[in-house]
Coordinates of C-alpha atoms in Angstrom, one line a residue:
Chain A
X1 CA 36.2 -18.3 -26.9
X2 CA 35.0 -16.5 -29.9
X3 CA 37.0 -15.8 -33.0
X4 CA 35.9 -12.2 -32.8
X5 CA 37.5 -11.8 -29.3
X6 CA 40.7 -13.3 -30.5
X7 CA 41.1 -11.1 -33.6
X8 CA 39.2 -8.1 -32.3
X9 CA 35.9 -6.8 -33.8
X10 CA 35.8 -5.4 -37.3
X11 CA 36.6 -1.6 -37.3
X12 CA 33.0 -0.4 -37.7
X13 CA 31.8 -2.5 -34.8
X14 CA 34.6 -1.3 -32.6
X15 CA 33.5 2.3 -33.1
X16 CA 29.9 1.5 -32.4
X17 CA 30.1 -0.8 -29.5
X18 CA 31.7 1.6 -26.9
X19 CA 29.1 4.2 -27.9
X20 CA 26.3 1.7 -27.3
X21 CA 27.9 0.7 -24.1
X22 CA 28.1 4.3 -22.9
X23 CA 24.5 4.9 -23.9
X24 CA 23.4 1.7 -22.1
X25 CA 25.4 2.7 -19.0
X26 CA 23.8 6.2 -19.0
X27 CA 20.3 4.7 -19.3
X28 CA 21.0 2.4 -16.4
X29 CA 22.3 5.2 -14.2
X30 CA 19.2 7.2 -15.0
X31 CA 16.9 4.3 -14.1
X32 CA 18.7 3.6 -10.9
X33 CA 18.7 7.3 -9.9
X34 CA 15.0 7.5 -10.8
X35 CA 14.0 4.7 -8.4
X36 CA 16.1 6.0 -5.6
X37 CA 14.7 9.5 -6.1
X38 CA 11.1 8.2 -6.1
X39 CA 11.7 6.1 -3.0
X40 CA 13.2 9.1 -1.1
X41 CA 11.2 12.1 -2.3
X42 CA 8.0 10.7 -3.7
X43 CA 6.4 11.6 -7.0
X44 CA 6.0 15.3 -6.3
X45 CA 9.8 15.6 -5.7
X46 CA 10.8 13.5 -8.6
X47 CA 11.4 15.3 -11.9
X48 CA 13.6 14.4 -14.9
X49 CA 15.9 17.3 -13.9
X50 CA 16.4 16.0 -10.3
X51 CA 17.1 12.5 -11.6
X52 CA 19.5 13.7 -14.3
X53 CA 21.5 15.7 -11.7
X54 CA 21.6 12.7 -9.3
X55 CA 22.8 10.4 -12.2
X56 CA 25.4 13.0 -13.3
X57 CA 23.9 13.1 -16.7
X58 CA 22.9 16.3 -18.7
X59 CA 19.2 17.1 -18.8
X60 CA 19.3 16.9 -22.6
X61 CA 20.8 13.4 -22.5
X62 CA 18.2 12.3 -20.0
X63 CA 15.4 13.6 -22.3
X64 CA 17.0 11.9 -25.2
X65 CA 16.6 8.6 -23.4
X66 CA 13.2 9.4 -21.8
X67 CA 11.1 12.0 -23.6
X68 CA 8.6 12.4 -20.7
X69 CA 8.7 12.1 -16.9
X70 CA 6.2 9.2 -17.1
X71 CA 8.5 7.3 -19.5
X72 CA 11.4 7.7 -17.1
X73 CA 9.7 6.6 -13.9
X74 CA 7.7 3.7 -15.3
X75 CA 10.8 2.4 -17.1
X76 CA 12.8 2.8 -13.9
X77 CA 10.3 0.7 -11.8
X78 CA 10.2 -1.9 -14.5
X79 CA 13.9 -2.1 -14.8
X80 CA 14.5 -2.5 -11.1
X81 CA 11.7 -5.0 -10.8
X82 CA 13.4 -7.1 -13.5
X83 CA 16.7 -6.8 -11.7
X84 CA 15.0 -8.0 -8.5
X85 CA 13.4 -10.9 -10.3
X86 CA 16.7 -12.0 -11.8
X87 CA 18.4 -11.7 -8.3
X88 CA 15.5 -13.7 -6.7
X89 CA 15.8 -16.6 -9.2
X90 CA 19.6 -16.6 -8.7
X91 CA 19.1 -17.1 -5.0
X92 CA 17.4 -20.5 -5.8
X93 CA 19.2 -21.7 -8.8
X94 CA 18.0 -25.3 -8.3
X95 CA 14.3 -24.3 -8.6
X96 CA 11.9 -24.8 -5.7
X97 CA 13.8 -24.2 -2.5
X98 CA 13.2 -24.5 1.3
X99 CA 9.7 -22.9 1.5
X100 CA 10.5 -20.7 4.6
X101 CA 13.5 -19.3 2.8
X102 CA 11.5 -18.7 -0.4
X103 CA 8.7 -17.0 1.5
X104 CA 11.2 -14.7 3.3
X105 CA 12.9 -13.9 0.0
X106 CA 9.6 -13.1 -1.7
X107 CA 8.5 -10.8 1.2
X108 CA 11.9 -9.0 1.0
X109 CA 10.9 -7.9 -2.5
X110 CA 8.3 -5.6 -0.8
X111 CA 10.4 -4.0 1.9
X112 CA 13.1 -2.2 0.0
X113 CA 13.5 1.0 -2.0
X114 CA 11.9 -0.7 -5.1
X115 CA 8.6 -1.3 -3.3
X116 CA 8.7 2.2 -1.9
X117 CA 9.3 3.7 -5.3
X118 CA 6.6 1.6 -6.9
X119 CA 4.2 2.6 -4.1
X120 CA 4.8 6.3 -4.8
X121 CA 4.2 5.7 -8.5
X122 CA 0.9 3.7 -7.9
X123 CA -0.5 6.3 -5.5
X124 CA 0.4 9.1 -7.9
X125 CA -1.2 7.2 -10.7
X126 CA -4.5 7.1 -8.9
X127 CA -4.7 10.9 -9.1
X128 CA -2.8 11.6 -12.3
X129 CA -4.4 10.8 -15.6
X130 CA -1.1 10.7 -17.6
X131 CA 0.4 8.1 -15.2
X132 CA -2.7 5.9 -14.8
X133 CA -2.6 3.8 -18.0
X134 CA 1.2 3.1 -18.1
X135 CA 1.4 2.3 -14.4
X136 CA -1.7 0.1 -14.5
X137 CA -0.1 -1.8 -17.4
X138 CA 3.3 -2.0 -15.6
X139 CA 1.7 -3.2 -12.4
X140 CA -0.1 -6.0 -14.2
X141 CA 3.1 -7.1 -16.0
X142 CA 5.3 -7.0 -12.9
X143 CA 2.5 -8.7 -10.9
X144 CA 2.3 -11.6 -13.4
X145 CA 6.0 -12.1 -13.4
X146 CA 6.2 -12.1 -9.6
X147 CA 3.3 -14.6 -9.5
X148 CA 5.2 -16.8 -12.0
X149 CA 8.4 -16.7 -9.9
X150 CA 6.5 -17.4 -6.6
X151 CA 4.7 -20.4 -8.1
X152 CA 8.0 -21.8 -9.4
X153 CA 10.1 -21.3 -6.3
X154 CA 7.3 -22.4 -3.9
X155 CA 6.8 -25.5 -6.1
X156 CA 3.1 -24.8 -6.1
X157 CA 0.9 -27.1 -8.3
X158 CA -1.6 -24.7 -9.8
X159 CA -3.7 -27.5 -11.2
X160 CA -4.8 -28.2 -7.6
X161 CA -7.9 -26.3 -6.6
X162 CA -7.1 -23.2 -4.5
X163 CA -3.3 -23.3 -5.0
X164 CA -3.4 -20.3 -7.3
X165 CA -5.4 -18.2 -4.9
X166 CA -3.2 -19.4 -2.0
X167 CA -0.1 -18.0 -3.8
X168 CA -2.0 -14.8 -4.8
X169 CA -3.1 -14.2 -1.2
X170 CA 0.4 -14.7 0.0
X171 CA 1.7 -12.1 -2.5
X172 CA -1.0 -9.7 -1.3
X173 CA 0.1 -10.3 2.2
X174 CA 3.7 -9.5 1.2
X175 CA 2.5 -6.2 -0.4
X176 CA 0.6 -5.4 2.9
X177 CA 3.8 -6.1 4.9
X178 CA 5.6 -3.7 2.6
X179 CA 3.1 -1.0 3.4
X180 CA 3.4 -1.7 7.1
X181 CA 7.1 -1.1 6.8
X182 CA 6.7 2.3 5.2
X183 CA 6.8 4.6 8.2
X184 CA 8.4 2.4 10.9
X185 CA 10.8 -0.5 10.9
X186 CA 8.4 -3.4 11.2
X187 CA 11.1 -6.1 10.9
X188 CA 10.5 -7.9 14.2
X189 CA 6.7 -8.2 13.8
X190 CA 7.2 -9.1 10.1
X191 CA 9.6 -12.0 10.9
X192 CA 7.1 -13.6 13.2
X193 CA 4.2 -13.2 10.7
X194 CA 6.4 -14.6 7.9
X195 CA 7.5 -17.6 10.1
X196 CA 3.9 -18.4 10.9
X197 CA 2.5 -18.0 7.4
X198 CA 5.4 -20.0 5.9
X199 CA 4.2 -22.9 7.9
X200 CA 0.5 -22.3 6.9
X201 CA 1.5 -22.0 3.3
X202 CA 3.6 -25.1 3.4
X203 CA 0.6 -27.1 4.7
X204 CA -1.8 -25.5 2.2
X205 CA 0.4 -26.2 -0.8
X206 CA 1.1 -29.8 0.3
Chain B
X1 CA -37.6 8.8 29.7
X2 CA -35.8 11.6 31.5
X3 CA -37.4 14.3 33.5
X4 CA -35.3 16.9 31.6
X5 CA -36.9 15.7 28.3
X6 CA -40.4 16.0 29.7
X7 CA -40.0 19.4 31.2
X8 CA -37.4 20.8 28.8
X9 CA -33.8 21.7 29.7
X10 CA -33.1 24.6 31.9
X11 CA -32.7 27.8 29.9
X12 CA -28.9 28.1 29.9
X13 CA -28.5 24.5 28.7
X14 CA -31.1 25.1 26.0
X15 CA -29.0 28.0 24.7
X16 CA -25.8 26.0 24.8
X17 CA -26.9 22.6 23.4
X18 CA -27.9 23.7 19.9
X19 CA -24.7 25.6 19.6
X20 CA -22.7 22.5 20.6
X21 CA -24.7 20.4 18.2
X22 CA -24.0 22.9 15.4
X23 CA -20.3 22.8 16.2
X24 CA -20.2 19.1 16.3
X25 CA -22.1 18.9 13.0
X26 CA -19.6 21.3 11.4
X27 CA -16.7 19.3 12.7
X28 CA -18.2 16.1 11.3
X29 CA -18.9 17.7 7.9
X30 CA -15.3 18.8 7.7
X31 CA -13.9 15.4 8.7
X32 CA -16.0 13.6 6.1
X33 CA -15.1 16.1 3.4
X34 CA -11.4 15.7 4.3
X35 CA -11.5 12.0 3.8
X36 CA -13.4 12.2 0.5
X37 CA -10.9 14.9 -0.7
X38 CA -7.9 12.9 0.3
X39 CA -9.3 9.8 -1.4
X40 CA -10.1 11.7 -4.7
X41 CA -7.2 14.2 -5.0
X42 CA -4.4 12.8 -2.8
X43 CA -2.3 14.8 -0.3
X44 CA -1.0 17.4 -2.8
X45 CA -4.6 18.3 -3.8
X46 CA -6.0 18.4 -0.2
X47 CA -5.8 21.7 1.6
X48 CA -7.9 23.1 4.4
X49 CA -9.4 25.6 2.0
X50 CA -10.5 22.9 -0.5
X51 CA -12.1 20.8 2.3
X52 CA -13.8 23.8 3.9
X53 CA -15.4 24.7 0.5
X54 CA -16.5 21.1 -0.1
X55 CA -18.0 21.0 3.4
X56 CA -19.8 24.3 2.9
X57 CA -18.0 25.8 5.9
X58 CA -16.0 29.1 6.1
X59 CA -12.3 28.8 6.1
X60 CA -12.2 30.6 9.4
X61 CA -14.6 28.1 11.0
X62 CA -12.5 25.2 9.6
X63 CA -9.3 26.7 11.1
X64 CA -11.1 27.2 14.4
X65 CA -11.7 23.4 14.5
X66 CA -8.4 22.4 13.0
X67 CA -5.5 24.8 13.4
X68 CA -3.3 23.0 10.9
X69 CA -3.7 20.9 7.7
X70 CA -2.0 17.9 9.6
X71 CA -4.6 18.2 12.4
X72 CA -7.5 18.1 9.9
X73 CA -6.4 15.1 7.9
X74 CA -5.2 12.9 10.7
X75 CA -8.4 13.6 12.7
X76 CA -10.4 12.8 9.5
X77 CA -8.8 9.4 9.0
X78 CA -9.1 8.6 12.7
X79 CA -12.8 9.6 12.7
X80 CA -13.7 7.6 9.7
X81 CA -11.7 4.6 11.0
X82 CA -13.8 4.7 14.2
X83 CA -17.0 4.9 12.3
X84 CA -16.0 1.9 10.2
X85 CA -15.0 -0.1 13.4
X86 CA -18.4 0.7 14.9
X87 CA -20.2 -0.3 11.7
X88 CA -18.2 -3.5 11.5
X89 CA -19.0 -4.6 15.1
X90 CA -22.7 -3.8 14.4
X91 CA -22.6 -6.3 11.5
X92 CA -21.9 -9.1 14.0
X93 CA -23.8 -8.0 17.1
X94 CA -23.6 -11.5 18.6
X95 CA -19.7 -11.5 18.5
X96 CA -17.8 -14.2 16.5
X97 CA -19.7 -14.8 13.3
X98 CA -19.4 -17.0 10.3
X99 CA -15.7 -16.9 9.5
X100 CA -16.0 -16.4 5.7
X101 CA -18.4 -13.5 6.3
X102 CA -16.1 -11.9 8.9
X103 CA -13.1 -12.3 6.6
X104 CA -15.0 -10.6 3.7
X105 CA -16.2 -7.8 6.0
X106 CA -12.7 -7.2 7.3
X107 CA -11.2 -7.1 3.7
X108 CA -14.0 -4.6 2.8
X109 CA -12.4 -2.2 5.3
X110 CA -9.5 -1.9 2.9
X111 CA -11.2 -1.4 -0.4
X112 CA -13.2 1.8 0.1
X113 CA -12.5 5.5 0.2
X114 CA -11.2 5.3 3.8
X115 CA -8.3 3.0 2.8
X116 CA -7.6 5.2 -0.2
X117 CA -7.5 8.3 2.0
X118 CA -5.3 6.6 4.6
X119 CA -2.9 5.4 1.9
X120 CA -2.5 8.9 0.6
X121 CA -1.8 10.1 4.1
X122 CA 0.7 7.3 4.8
X123 CA 2.6 7.8 1.6
X124 CA 2.7 11.6 2.1
X125 CA 3.9 11.0 5.7
X126 CA 6.9 9.0 4.4
X127 CA 8.2 12.2 2.7
X128 CA 6.8 15.0 4.9
X129 CA 8.4 15.5 8.3
X130 CA 5.4 17.3 9.8
X131 CA 3.1 14.4 9.0
X132 CA 5.3 11.6 10.0
X133 CA 4.9 11.5 13.7
X134 CA 1.1 12.0 13.9
X135 CA 0.4 9.6 11.1
X136 CA 2.7 6.9 12.6
X137 CA 0.9 7.2 15.9
X138 CA -2.5 7.2 14.1
X139 CA -1.6 4.1 12.1
X140 CA -0.5 2.3 15.3
X141 CA -3.7 3.1 17.0
X142 CA -6.0 2.2 14.2
X143 CA -4.0 -1.0 13.6
X144 CA -4.3 -2.1 17.2
X145 CA -8.1 -1.5 17.1
X146 CA -8.5 -3.4 13.9
X147 CA -6.5 -6.3 15.2
X148 CA -8.7 -6.3 18.4
X149 CA -11.9 -6.4 16.3
X150 CA -10.5 -9.1 14.0
X151 CA -9.5 -11.3 16.9
X152 CA -12.9 -10.9 18.5
X153 CA -15.0 -11.5 15.4
X154 CA -12.9 -14.4 14.1
X155 CA -13.1 -15.9 17.6
X156 CA -9.3 -16.4 17.6
X157 CA -7.7 -17.7 20.8
X158 CA -4.5 -15.6 21.0
X159 CA -3.2 -17.8 23.8
X160 CA -2.6 -20.5 21.1
X161 CA 0.9 -20.3 19.6
X162 CA 0.8 -18.7 16.2
X163 CA -2.8 -17.4 16.4
X164 CA -1.8 -13.8 16.8
X165 CA 0.6 -13.9 13.8
X166 CA -2.1 -15.7 11.8
X167 CA -4.5 -12.9 12.3
X168 CA -1.8 -10.2 11.7
X169 CA -0.8 -11.9 8.4
X170 CA -4.4 -12.0 7.4
X171 CA -4.8 -8.2 8.0
X172 CA -1.6 -7.6 6.1
X173 CA -3.1 -9.5 3.2
X174 CA -6.3 -7.4 3.5
X175 CA -4.1 -4.2 3.3
X176 CA -2.3 -5.7 0.2
X177 CA -5.7 -6.4 -1.4
X178 CA -6.6 -2.8 -0.8
X179 CA -3.5 -1.7 -2.6
X180 CA -4.2 -4.1 -5.5
X181 CA -7.6 -2.4 -5.9
X182 CA -6.2 1.1 -6.2
X183 CA -5.8 1.5 -9.9
X184 CA -8.2 -1.2 -11.2
X185 CA -11.3 -2.9 -10.0
X186 CA -9.9 -6.1 -8.5
X187 CA -13.2 -7.5 -7.2
X188 CA -13.3 -10.7 -9.1
X189 CA -9.8 -11.8 -8.2
X190 CA -10.2 -10.6 -4.7
X191 CA -13.3 -12.6 -4.1
X192 CA -11.5 -15.8 -5.1
X193 CA -8.5 -15.0 -2.9
X194 CA -10.8 -14.2 0.1
X195 CA -12.7 -17.4 -0.3
X196 CA -9.5 -19.5 -0.3
X197 CA -7.9 -17.6 2.6
X198 CA -11.0 -17.7 4.7
X199 CA -10.7 -21.5 4.5
X200 CA -7.0 -21.4 5.3
X201 CA -7.7 -19.1 8.3
X202 CA -10.5 -21.3 9.5
X203 CA -8.2 -24.3 9.5
X204 CA -5.4 -22.4 11.1
X205 CA -7.5 -20.9 13.9
X206 CA -9.2 -24.2 14.6

């Protein structure tokens, strides 16, 4: 228990803190609304105005946080990706877990609204010059972090020849499974594929 | 050698055949232009008018062949997918080939303009009601055919437990590798992943 909590913050901090909290909460609402909007309506249907309305925030406040549309949507995908990474690590607090459970949890990263939103952003970036650089950089950053988590939770020893590429190929497979789930519910097929490849990965990683 | 070829077709056939050929050639030019357009400009930038101009065909003629935008683009992706399947089989005329070569050739299906075009169509279909049904059906058809070719060329025995899911997971990986190649040239990483996964597949398929 901190002394500050017992005696209360000094006056100037007390004034500033709630304002910072409100600002952070507004930012968070905008980011979450942006990902949901992208996942549901795609890039063409996702503007700062639509997201501001969905988040219940004025357009001016939205633009204060995110000066451009590109800023808002790349920040949104990054924020949600970080949230997902944190949640994934929390599922396996003791580190490397049962490999089949880890494989299933990693594949789950690619079948929800975050993947759908990221996919819209990637595809839009392939045709829109303003999006290309920030999205390429974002994809690389999120990809490295996901790879790091996968190696850790699968207990893969990357000093062994082929282990790195085994994990990379598995994450590519997870991304492909996400794509296969875009238009139809692919759950039944996916579960069989995941069960089979969890066994193959287990053998390959030793 | 046919008698018809030696003596020439009967007059009415002679009149009709070149017209049919011209019509077929026009259709083909439209389909190829549609895939190129989709790959380069995405769904939002792909209209019948843009494709007709690119193919050097009048807009009226384009609409005669394809009454709607959806007709044109789904037919285009299907046509090019069939061309790719034929080309893939032609690479391995003796049936099952060297597995590493087959794996590399299958992955190549997902790194060119056809995959890029198909991806734009899929993603657009997830937000556009008119596209959703035809694209879902197209994806299922092309997916089944690709699976059939993969099983054949990999010499996979689908009566063995897990063999079917092993091939499916590999094709999901190929799709994921295609996605990873969308914004940057991922060739170097992809080649290492493919080499490793060709070995894993080889072991798994026996």
